[in-house]
Short mmCIF file of N, CA, C and O in Angstrom, two decimals:
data_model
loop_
_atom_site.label_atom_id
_atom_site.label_comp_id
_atom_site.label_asym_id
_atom_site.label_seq_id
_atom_site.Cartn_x
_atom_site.Cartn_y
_atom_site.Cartn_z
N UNK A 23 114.90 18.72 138.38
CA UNK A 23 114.20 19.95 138.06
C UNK A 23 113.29 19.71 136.85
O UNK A 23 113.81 19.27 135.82
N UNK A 24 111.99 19.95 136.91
CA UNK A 24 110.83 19.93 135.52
C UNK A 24 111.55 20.88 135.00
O UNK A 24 112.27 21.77 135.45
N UNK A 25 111.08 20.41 133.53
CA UNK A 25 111.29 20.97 132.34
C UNK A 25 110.81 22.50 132.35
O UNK A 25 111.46 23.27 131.64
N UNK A 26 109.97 22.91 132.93
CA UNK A 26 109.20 24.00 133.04
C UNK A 26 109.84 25.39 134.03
O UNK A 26 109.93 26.61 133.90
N UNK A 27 110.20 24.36 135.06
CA UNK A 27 110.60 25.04 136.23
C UNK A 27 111.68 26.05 135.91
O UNK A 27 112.53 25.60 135.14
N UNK A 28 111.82 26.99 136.22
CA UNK A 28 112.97 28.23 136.16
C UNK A 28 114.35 27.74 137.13
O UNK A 28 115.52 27.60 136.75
N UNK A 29 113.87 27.56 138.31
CA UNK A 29 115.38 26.88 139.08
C UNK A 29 114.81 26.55 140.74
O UNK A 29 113.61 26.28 140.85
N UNK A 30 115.36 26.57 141.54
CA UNK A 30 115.43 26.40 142.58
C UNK A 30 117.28 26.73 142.99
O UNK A 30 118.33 26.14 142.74
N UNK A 31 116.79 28.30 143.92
CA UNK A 31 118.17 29.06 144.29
C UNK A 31 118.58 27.80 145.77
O UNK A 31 119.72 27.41 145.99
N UNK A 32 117.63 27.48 146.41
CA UNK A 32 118.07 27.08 147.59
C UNK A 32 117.33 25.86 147.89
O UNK A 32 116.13 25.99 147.64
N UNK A 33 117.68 24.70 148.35
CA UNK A 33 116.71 23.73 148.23
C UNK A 33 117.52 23.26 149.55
O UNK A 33 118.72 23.02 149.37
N UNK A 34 117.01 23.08 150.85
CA UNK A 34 117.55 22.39 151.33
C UNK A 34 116.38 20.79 152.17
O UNK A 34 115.17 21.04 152.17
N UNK A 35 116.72 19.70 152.63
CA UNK A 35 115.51 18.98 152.95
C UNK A 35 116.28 18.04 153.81
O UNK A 35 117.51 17.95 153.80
N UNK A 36 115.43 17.30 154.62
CA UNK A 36 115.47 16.51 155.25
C UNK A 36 116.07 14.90 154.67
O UNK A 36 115.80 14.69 153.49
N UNK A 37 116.54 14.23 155.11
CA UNK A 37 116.63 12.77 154.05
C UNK A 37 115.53 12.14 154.28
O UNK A 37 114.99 12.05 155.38
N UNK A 38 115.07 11.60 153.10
CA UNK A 38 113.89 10.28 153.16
C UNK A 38 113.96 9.72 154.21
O UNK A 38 114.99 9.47 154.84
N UNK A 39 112.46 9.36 154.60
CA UNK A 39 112.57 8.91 156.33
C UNK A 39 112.51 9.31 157.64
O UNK A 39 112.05 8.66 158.58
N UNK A 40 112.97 10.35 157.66
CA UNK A 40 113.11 11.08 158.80
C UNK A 40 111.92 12.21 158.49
O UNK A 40 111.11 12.13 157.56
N UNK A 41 112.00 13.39 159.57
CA UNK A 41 110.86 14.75 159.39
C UNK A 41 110.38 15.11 158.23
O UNK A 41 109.21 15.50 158.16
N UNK A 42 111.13 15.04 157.19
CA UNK A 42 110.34 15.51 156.15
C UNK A 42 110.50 16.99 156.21
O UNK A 42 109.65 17.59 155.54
N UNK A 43 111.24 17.64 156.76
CA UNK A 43 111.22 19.08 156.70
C UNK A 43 112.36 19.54 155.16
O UNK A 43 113.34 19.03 154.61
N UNK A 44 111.43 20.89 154.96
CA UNK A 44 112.02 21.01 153.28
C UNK A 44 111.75 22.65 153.48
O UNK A 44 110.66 23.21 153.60
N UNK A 45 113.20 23.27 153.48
CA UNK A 45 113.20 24.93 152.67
C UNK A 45 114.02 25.34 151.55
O UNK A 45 115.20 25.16 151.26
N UNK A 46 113.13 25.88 151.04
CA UNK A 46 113.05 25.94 149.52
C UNK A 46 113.23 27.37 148.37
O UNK A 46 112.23 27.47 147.65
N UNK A 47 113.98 28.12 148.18
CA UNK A 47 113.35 29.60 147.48
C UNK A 47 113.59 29.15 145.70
O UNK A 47 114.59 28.89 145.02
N UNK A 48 112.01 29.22 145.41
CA UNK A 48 112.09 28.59 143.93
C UNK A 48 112.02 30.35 143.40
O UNK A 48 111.67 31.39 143.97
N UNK A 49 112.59 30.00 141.92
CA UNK A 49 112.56 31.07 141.46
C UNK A 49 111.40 31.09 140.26
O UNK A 49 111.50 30.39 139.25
N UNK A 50 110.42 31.87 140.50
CA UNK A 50 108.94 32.58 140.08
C UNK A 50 108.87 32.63 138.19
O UNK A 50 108.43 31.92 137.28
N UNK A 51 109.69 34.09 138.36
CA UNK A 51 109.84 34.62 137.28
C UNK A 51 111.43 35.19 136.66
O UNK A 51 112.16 35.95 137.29
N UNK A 52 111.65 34.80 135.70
CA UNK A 52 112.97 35.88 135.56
C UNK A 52 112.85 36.84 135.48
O UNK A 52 111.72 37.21 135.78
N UNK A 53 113.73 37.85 135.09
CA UNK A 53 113.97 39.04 134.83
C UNK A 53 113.56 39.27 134.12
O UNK A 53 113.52 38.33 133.32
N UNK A 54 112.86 40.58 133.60
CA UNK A 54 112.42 40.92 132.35
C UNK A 54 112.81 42.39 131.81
O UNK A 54 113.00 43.05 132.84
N UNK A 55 112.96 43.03 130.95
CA UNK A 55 113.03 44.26 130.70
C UNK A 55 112.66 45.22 131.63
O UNK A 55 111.51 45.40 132.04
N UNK A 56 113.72 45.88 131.99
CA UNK A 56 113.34 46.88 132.81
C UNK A 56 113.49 46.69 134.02
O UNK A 56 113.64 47.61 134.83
N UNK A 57 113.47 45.34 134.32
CA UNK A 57 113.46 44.98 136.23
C UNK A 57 114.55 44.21 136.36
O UNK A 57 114.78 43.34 135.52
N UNK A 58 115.45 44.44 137.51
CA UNK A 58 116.86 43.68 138.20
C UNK A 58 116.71 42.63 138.90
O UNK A 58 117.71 42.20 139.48
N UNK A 59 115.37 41.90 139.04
CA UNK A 59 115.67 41.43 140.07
C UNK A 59 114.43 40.13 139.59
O UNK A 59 113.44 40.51 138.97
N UNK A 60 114.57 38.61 139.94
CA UNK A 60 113.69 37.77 139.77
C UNK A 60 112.88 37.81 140.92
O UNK A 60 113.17 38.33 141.99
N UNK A 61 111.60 37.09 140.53
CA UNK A 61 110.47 36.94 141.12
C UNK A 61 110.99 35.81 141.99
O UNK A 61 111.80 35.02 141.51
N UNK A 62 110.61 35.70 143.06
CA UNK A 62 110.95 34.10 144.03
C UNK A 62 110.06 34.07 144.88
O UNK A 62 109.31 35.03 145.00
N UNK A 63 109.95 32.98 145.63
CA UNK A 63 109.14 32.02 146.86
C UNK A 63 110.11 31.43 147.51
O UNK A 63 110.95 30.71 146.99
N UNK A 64 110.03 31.74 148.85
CA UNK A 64 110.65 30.87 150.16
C UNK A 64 109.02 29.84 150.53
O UNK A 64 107.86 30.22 150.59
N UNK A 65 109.64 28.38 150.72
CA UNK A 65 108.66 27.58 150.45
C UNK A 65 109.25 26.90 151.67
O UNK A 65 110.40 26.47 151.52
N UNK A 66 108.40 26.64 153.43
CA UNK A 66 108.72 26.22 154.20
C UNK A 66 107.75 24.76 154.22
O UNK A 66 106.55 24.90 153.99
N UNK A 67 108.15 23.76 154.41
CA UNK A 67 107.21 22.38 154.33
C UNK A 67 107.34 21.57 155.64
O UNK A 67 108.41 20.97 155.78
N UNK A 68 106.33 21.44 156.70
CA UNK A 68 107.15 20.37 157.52
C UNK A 68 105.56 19.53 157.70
O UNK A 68 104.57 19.99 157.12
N UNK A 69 105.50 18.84 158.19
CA UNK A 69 104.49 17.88 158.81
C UNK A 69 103.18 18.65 159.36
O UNK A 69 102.10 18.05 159.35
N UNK A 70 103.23 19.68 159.72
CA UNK A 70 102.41 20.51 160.49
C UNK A 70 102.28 22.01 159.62
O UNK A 70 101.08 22.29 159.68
N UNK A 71 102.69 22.63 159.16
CA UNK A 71 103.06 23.79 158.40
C UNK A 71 103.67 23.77 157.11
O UNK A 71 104.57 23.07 156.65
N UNK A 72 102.80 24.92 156.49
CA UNK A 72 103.24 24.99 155.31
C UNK A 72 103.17 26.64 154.65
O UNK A 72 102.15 27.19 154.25
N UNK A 73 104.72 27.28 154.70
CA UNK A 73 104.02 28.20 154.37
C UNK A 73 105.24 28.80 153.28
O UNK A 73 106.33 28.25 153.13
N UNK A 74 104.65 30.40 152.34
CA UNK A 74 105.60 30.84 151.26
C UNK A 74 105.48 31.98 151.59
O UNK A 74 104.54 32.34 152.30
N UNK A 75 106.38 32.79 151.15
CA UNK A 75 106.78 34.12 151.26
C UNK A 75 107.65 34.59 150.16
O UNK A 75 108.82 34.25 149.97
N UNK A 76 106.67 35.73 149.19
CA UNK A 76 107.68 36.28 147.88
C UNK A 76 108.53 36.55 148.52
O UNK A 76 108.79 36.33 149.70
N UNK A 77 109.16 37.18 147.55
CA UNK A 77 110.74 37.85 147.65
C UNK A 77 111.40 38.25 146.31
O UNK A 77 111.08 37.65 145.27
N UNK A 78 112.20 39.13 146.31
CA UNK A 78 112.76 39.83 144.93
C UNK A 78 114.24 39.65 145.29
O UNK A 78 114.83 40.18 146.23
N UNK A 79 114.56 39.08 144.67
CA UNK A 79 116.02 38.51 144.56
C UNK A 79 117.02 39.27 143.21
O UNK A 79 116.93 39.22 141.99
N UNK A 80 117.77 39.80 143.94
CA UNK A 80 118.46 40.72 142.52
C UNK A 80 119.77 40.48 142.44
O UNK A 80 120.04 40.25 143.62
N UNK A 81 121.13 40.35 141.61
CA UNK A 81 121.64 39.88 141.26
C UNK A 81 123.20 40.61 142.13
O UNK A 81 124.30 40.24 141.70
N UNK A 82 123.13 41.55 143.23
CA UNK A 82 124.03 41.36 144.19
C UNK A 82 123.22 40.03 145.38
O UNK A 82 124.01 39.40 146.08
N UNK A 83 122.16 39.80 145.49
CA UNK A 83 121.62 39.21 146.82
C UNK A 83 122.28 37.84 146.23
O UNK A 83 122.35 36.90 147.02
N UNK A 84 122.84 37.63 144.74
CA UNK A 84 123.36 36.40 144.52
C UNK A 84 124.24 36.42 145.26
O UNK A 84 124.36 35.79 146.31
N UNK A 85 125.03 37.26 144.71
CA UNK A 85 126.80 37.43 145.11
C UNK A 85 126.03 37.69 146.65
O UNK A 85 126.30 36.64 147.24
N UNK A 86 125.65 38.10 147.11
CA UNK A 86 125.54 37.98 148.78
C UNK A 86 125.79 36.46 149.20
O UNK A 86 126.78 36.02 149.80
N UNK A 87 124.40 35.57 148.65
CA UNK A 87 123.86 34.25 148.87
C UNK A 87 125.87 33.54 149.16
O UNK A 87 126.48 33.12 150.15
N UNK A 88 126.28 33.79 147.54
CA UNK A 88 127.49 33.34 147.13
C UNK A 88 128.24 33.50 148.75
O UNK A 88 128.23 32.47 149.44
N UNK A 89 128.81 34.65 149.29
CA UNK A 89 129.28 34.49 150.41
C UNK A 89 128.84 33.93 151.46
O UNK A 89 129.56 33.57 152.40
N UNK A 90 127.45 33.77 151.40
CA UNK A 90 126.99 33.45 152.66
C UNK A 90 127.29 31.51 152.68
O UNK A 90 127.42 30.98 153.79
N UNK A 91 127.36 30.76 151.60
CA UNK A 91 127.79 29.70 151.14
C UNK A 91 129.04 29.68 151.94
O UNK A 91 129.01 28.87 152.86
N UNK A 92 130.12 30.37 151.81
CA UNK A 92 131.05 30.44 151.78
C UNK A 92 131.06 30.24 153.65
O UNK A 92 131.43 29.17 154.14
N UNK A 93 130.74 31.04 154.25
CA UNK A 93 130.57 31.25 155.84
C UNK A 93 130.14 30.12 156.18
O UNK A 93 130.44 29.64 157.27
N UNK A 94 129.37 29.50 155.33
CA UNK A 94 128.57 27.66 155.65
C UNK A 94 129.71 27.17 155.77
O UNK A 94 130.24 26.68 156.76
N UNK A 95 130.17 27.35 154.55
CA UNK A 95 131.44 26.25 154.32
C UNK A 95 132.35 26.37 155.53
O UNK A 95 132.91 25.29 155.71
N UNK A 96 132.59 27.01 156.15
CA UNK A 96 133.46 27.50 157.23
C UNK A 96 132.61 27.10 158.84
O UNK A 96 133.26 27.15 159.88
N UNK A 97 131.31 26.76 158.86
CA UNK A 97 130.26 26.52 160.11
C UNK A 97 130.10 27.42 160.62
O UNK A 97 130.19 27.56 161.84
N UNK A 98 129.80 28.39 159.70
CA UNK A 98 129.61 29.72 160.63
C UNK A 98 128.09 30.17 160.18
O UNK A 98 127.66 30.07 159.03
N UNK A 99 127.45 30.62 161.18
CA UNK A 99 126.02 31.18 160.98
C UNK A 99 125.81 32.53 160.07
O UNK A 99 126.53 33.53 160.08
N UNK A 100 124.71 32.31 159.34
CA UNK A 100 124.84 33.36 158.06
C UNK A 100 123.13 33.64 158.44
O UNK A 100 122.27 33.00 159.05
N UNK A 101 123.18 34.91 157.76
CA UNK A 101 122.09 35.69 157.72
C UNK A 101 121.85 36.56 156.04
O UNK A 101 122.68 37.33 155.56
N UNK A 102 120.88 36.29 155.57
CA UNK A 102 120.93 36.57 154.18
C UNK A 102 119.99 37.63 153.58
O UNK A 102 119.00 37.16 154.16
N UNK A 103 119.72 38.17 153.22
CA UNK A 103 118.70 39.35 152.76
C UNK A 103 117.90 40.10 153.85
O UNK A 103 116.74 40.11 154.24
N UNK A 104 119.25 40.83 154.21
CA UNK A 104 118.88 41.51 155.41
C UNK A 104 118.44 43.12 155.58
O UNK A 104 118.47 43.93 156.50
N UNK A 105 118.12 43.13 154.51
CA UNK A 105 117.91 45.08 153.93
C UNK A 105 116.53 45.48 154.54
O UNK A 105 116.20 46.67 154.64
N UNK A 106 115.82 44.55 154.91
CA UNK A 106 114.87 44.95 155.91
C UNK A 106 113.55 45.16 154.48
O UNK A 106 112.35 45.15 154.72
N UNK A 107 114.06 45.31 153.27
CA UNK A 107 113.03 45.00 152.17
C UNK A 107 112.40 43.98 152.02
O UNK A 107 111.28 44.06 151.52
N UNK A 108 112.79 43.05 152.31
CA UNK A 108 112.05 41.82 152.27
C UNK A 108 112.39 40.63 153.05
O UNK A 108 113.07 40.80 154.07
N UNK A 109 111.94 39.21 152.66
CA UNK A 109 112.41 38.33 153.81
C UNK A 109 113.55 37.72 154.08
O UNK A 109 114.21 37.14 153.22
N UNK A 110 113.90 37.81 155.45
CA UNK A 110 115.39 37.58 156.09
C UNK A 110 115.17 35.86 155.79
O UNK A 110 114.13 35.22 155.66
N UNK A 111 116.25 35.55 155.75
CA UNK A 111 116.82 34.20 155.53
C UNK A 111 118.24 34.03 156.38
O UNK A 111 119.30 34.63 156.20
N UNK A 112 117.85 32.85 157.51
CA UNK A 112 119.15 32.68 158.47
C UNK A 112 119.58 31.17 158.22
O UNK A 112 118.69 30.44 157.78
N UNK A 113 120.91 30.57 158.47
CA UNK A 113 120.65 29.28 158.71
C UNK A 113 121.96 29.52 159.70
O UNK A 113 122.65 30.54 159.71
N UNK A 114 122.16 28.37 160.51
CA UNK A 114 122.71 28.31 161.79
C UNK A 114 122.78 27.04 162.06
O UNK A 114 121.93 26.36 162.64
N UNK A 115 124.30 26.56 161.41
CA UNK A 115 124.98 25.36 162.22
C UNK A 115 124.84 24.95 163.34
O UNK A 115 125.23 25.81 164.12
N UNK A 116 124.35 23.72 164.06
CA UNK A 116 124.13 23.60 165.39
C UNK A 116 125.49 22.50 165.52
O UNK A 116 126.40 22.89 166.24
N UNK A 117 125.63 21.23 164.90
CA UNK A 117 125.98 20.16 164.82
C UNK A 117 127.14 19.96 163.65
O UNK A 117 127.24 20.98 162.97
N UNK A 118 128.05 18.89 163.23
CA UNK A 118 128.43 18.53 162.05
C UNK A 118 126.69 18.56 160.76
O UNK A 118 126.43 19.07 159.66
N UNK A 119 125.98 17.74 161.72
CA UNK A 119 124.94 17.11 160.49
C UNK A 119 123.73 18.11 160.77
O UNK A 119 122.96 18.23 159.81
N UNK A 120 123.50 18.65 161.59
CA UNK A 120 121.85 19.83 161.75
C UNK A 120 122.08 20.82 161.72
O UNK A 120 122.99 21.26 162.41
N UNK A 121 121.40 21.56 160.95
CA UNK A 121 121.22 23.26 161.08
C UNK A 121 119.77 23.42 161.23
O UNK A 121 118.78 22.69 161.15
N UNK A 122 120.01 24.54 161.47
CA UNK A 122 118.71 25.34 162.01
C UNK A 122 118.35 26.97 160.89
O UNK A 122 119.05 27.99 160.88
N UNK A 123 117.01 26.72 160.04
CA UNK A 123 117.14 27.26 158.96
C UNK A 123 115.58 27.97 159.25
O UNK A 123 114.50 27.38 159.32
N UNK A 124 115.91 29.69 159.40
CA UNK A 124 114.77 29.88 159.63
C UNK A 124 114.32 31.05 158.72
O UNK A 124 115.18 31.22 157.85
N UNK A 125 113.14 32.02 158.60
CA UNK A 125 112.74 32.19 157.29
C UNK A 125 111.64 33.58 157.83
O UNK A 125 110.42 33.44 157.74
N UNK A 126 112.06 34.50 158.20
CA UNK A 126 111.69 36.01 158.99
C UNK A 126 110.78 37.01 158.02
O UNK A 126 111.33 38.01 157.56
N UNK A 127 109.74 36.79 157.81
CA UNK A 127 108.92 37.49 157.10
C UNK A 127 108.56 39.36 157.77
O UNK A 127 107.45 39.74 158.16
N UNK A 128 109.86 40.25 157.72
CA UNK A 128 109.58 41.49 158.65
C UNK A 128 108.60 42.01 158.00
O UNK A 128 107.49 42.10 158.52
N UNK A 129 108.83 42.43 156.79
CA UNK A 129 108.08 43.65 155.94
C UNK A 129 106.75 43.46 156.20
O UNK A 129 106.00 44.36 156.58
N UNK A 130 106.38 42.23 155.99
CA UNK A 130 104.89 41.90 155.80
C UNK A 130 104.24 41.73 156.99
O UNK A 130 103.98 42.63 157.79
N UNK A 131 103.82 39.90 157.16
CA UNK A 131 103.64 39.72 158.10
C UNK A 131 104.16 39.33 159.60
O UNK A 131 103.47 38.77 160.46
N UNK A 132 105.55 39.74 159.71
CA UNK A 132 106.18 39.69 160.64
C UNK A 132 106.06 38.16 161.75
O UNK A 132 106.19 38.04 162.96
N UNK A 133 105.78 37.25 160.76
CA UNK A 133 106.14 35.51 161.05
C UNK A 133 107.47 35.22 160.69
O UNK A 133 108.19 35.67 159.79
N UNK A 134 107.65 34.31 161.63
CA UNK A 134 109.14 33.62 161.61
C UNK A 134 108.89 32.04 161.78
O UNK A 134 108.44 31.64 162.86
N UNK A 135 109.15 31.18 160.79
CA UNK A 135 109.34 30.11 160.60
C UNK A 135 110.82 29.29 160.78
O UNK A 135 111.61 29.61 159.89
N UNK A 136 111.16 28.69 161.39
CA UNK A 136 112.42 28.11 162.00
C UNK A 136 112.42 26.03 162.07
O UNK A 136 111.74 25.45 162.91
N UNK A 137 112.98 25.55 161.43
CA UNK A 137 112.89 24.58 161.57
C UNK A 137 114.08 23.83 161.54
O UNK A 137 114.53 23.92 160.39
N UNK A 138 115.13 22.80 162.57
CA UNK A 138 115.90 22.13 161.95
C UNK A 138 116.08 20.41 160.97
O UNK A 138 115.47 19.36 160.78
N UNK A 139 117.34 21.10 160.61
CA UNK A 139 117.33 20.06 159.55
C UNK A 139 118.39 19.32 159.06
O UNK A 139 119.45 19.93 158.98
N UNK A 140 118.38 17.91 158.62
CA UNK A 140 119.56 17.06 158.68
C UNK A 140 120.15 16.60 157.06
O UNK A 140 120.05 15.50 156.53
N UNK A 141 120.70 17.70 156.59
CA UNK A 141 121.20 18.19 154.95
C UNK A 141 121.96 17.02 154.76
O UNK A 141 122.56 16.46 155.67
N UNK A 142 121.96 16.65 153.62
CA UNK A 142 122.26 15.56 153.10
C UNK A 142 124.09 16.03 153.09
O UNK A 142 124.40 17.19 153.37
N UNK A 143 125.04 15.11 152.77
CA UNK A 143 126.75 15.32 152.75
C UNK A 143 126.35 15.70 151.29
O UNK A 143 125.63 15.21 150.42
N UNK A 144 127.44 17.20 151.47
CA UNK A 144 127.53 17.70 150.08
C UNK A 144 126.59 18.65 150.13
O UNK A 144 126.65 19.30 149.09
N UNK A 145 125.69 19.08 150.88
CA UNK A 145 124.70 19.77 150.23
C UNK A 145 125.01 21.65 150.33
O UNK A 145 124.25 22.48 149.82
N UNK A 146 126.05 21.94 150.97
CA UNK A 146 126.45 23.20 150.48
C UNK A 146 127.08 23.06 148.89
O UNK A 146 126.84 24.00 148.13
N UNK A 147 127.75 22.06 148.47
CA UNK A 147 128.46 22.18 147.22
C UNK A 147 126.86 22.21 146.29
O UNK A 147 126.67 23.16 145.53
N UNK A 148 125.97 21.33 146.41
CA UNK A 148 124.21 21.56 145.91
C UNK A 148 124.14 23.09 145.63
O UNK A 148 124.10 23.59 144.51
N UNK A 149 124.13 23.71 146.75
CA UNK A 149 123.47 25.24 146.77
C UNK A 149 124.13 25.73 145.77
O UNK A 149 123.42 26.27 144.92
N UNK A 150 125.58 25.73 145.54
CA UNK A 150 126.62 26.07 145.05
C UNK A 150 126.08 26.28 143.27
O UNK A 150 125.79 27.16 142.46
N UNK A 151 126.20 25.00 143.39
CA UNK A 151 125.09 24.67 141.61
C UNK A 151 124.22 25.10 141.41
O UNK A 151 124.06 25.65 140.32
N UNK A 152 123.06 25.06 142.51
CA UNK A 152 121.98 25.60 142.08
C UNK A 152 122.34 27.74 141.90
O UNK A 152 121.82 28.32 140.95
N UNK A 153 122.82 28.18 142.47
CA UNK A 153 123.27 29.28 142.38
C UNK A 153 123.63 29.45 140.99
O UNK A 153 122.96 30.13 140.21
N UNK A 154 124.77 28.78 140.66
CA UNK A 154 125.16 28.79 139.03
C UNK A 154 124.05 28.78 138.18
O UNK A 154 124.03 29.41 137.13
N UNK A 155 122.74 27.79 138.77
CA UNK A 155 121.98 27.85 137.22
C UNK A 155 121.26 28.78 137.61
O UNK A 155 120.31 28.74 136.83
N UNK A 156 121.03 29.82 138.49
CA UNK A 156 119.70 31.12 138.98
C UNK A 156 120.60 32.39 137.98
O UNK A 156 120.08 33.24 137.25
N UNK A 157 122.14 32.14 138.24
CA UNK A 157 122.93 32.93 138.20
C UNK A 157 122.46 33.28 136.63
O UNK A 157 122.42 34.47 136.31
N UNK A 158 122.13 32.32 135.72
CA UNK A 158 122.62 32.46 134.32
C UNK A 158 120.95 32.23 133.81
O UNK A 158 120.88 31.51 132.82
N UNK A 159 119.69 32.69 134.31
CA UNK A 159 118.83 33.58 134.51
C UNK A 159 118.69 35.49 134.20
O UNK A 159 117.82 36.23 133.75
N UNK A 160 120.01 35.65 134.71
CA UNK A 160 120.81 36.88 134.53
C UNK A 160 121.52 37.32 133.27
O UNK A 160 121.44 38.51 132.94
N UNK A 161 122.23 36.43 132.51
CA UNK A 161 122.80 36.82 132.05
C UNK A 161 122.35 36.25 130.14
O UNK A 161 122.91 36.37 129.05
N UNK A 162 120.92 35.56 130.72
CA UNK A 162 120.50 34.92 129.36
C UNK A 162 119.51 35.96 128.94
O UNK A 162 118.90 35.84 127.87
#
């Protein structure tokens, strides 16, 4: 992570070598007086496409995220910021090693980006961390 950078809530990518596919929700802005909720970008990358979609991330959609980790951990398909306010976030175990991670822009422009992908071992315990450092964004 640059020195600069605020965090990255979700980073998931392809391994070196292979597709190159990378989804991403970096976090924008923190919180500031008065507002609950950080600024973010869902950042889809593959060979052919490239696209972002804000999003306002507020500090139950953590504790959401947090369970939805949890349902990973278990291979079960999760669906994440689903209030119809902003963009849906799915991912969906296919395999031990591929999921399928797709990225539902309703509010706006009603695109859906879907791509699978071959997560490195360990990389739910990753999310896990990166959560911890978005988390304390919140509380600094």
């Amino acid at each position: 992570m640059a020195e600069d950078d605020l965090g990255t809530l979700i980073y998931l990518a392809d391994p070196p070598g292979t597709s190159g596919h990378v989804v991403s929700l970096r976090v924008l802005e923190p919180p500031s007086p008065g507002r609950a909720f950080l600024d973010c970008e869902f950042v889809v990358e593959t060979d052919t496409v490239r696209g972002s979609f804000p999003v306002h991330v507020t500090s139950d959609d953590l504790d959401d995220w947090e369970e939805a980790l949890e349902a990973l951990a278990g291979n079960r398909f999760v669906s994440w910021l689903n209030s119809g306010r902003t963009v849906q976030f799915r991912i969906k175990p296919v395999s031990p090693d591929v999921i399928t991670v797709s990225v539902h822009d309703g509010p706006s422009s009603q695109v859906t980006v879907s791509v699978p992908l071959f997560p490195a071992t360990g990389w739910i315990d990753d999310q896990r961390a990166r959560l911890e450092e978005v988390r304390r964004l919140f509380s600094g």
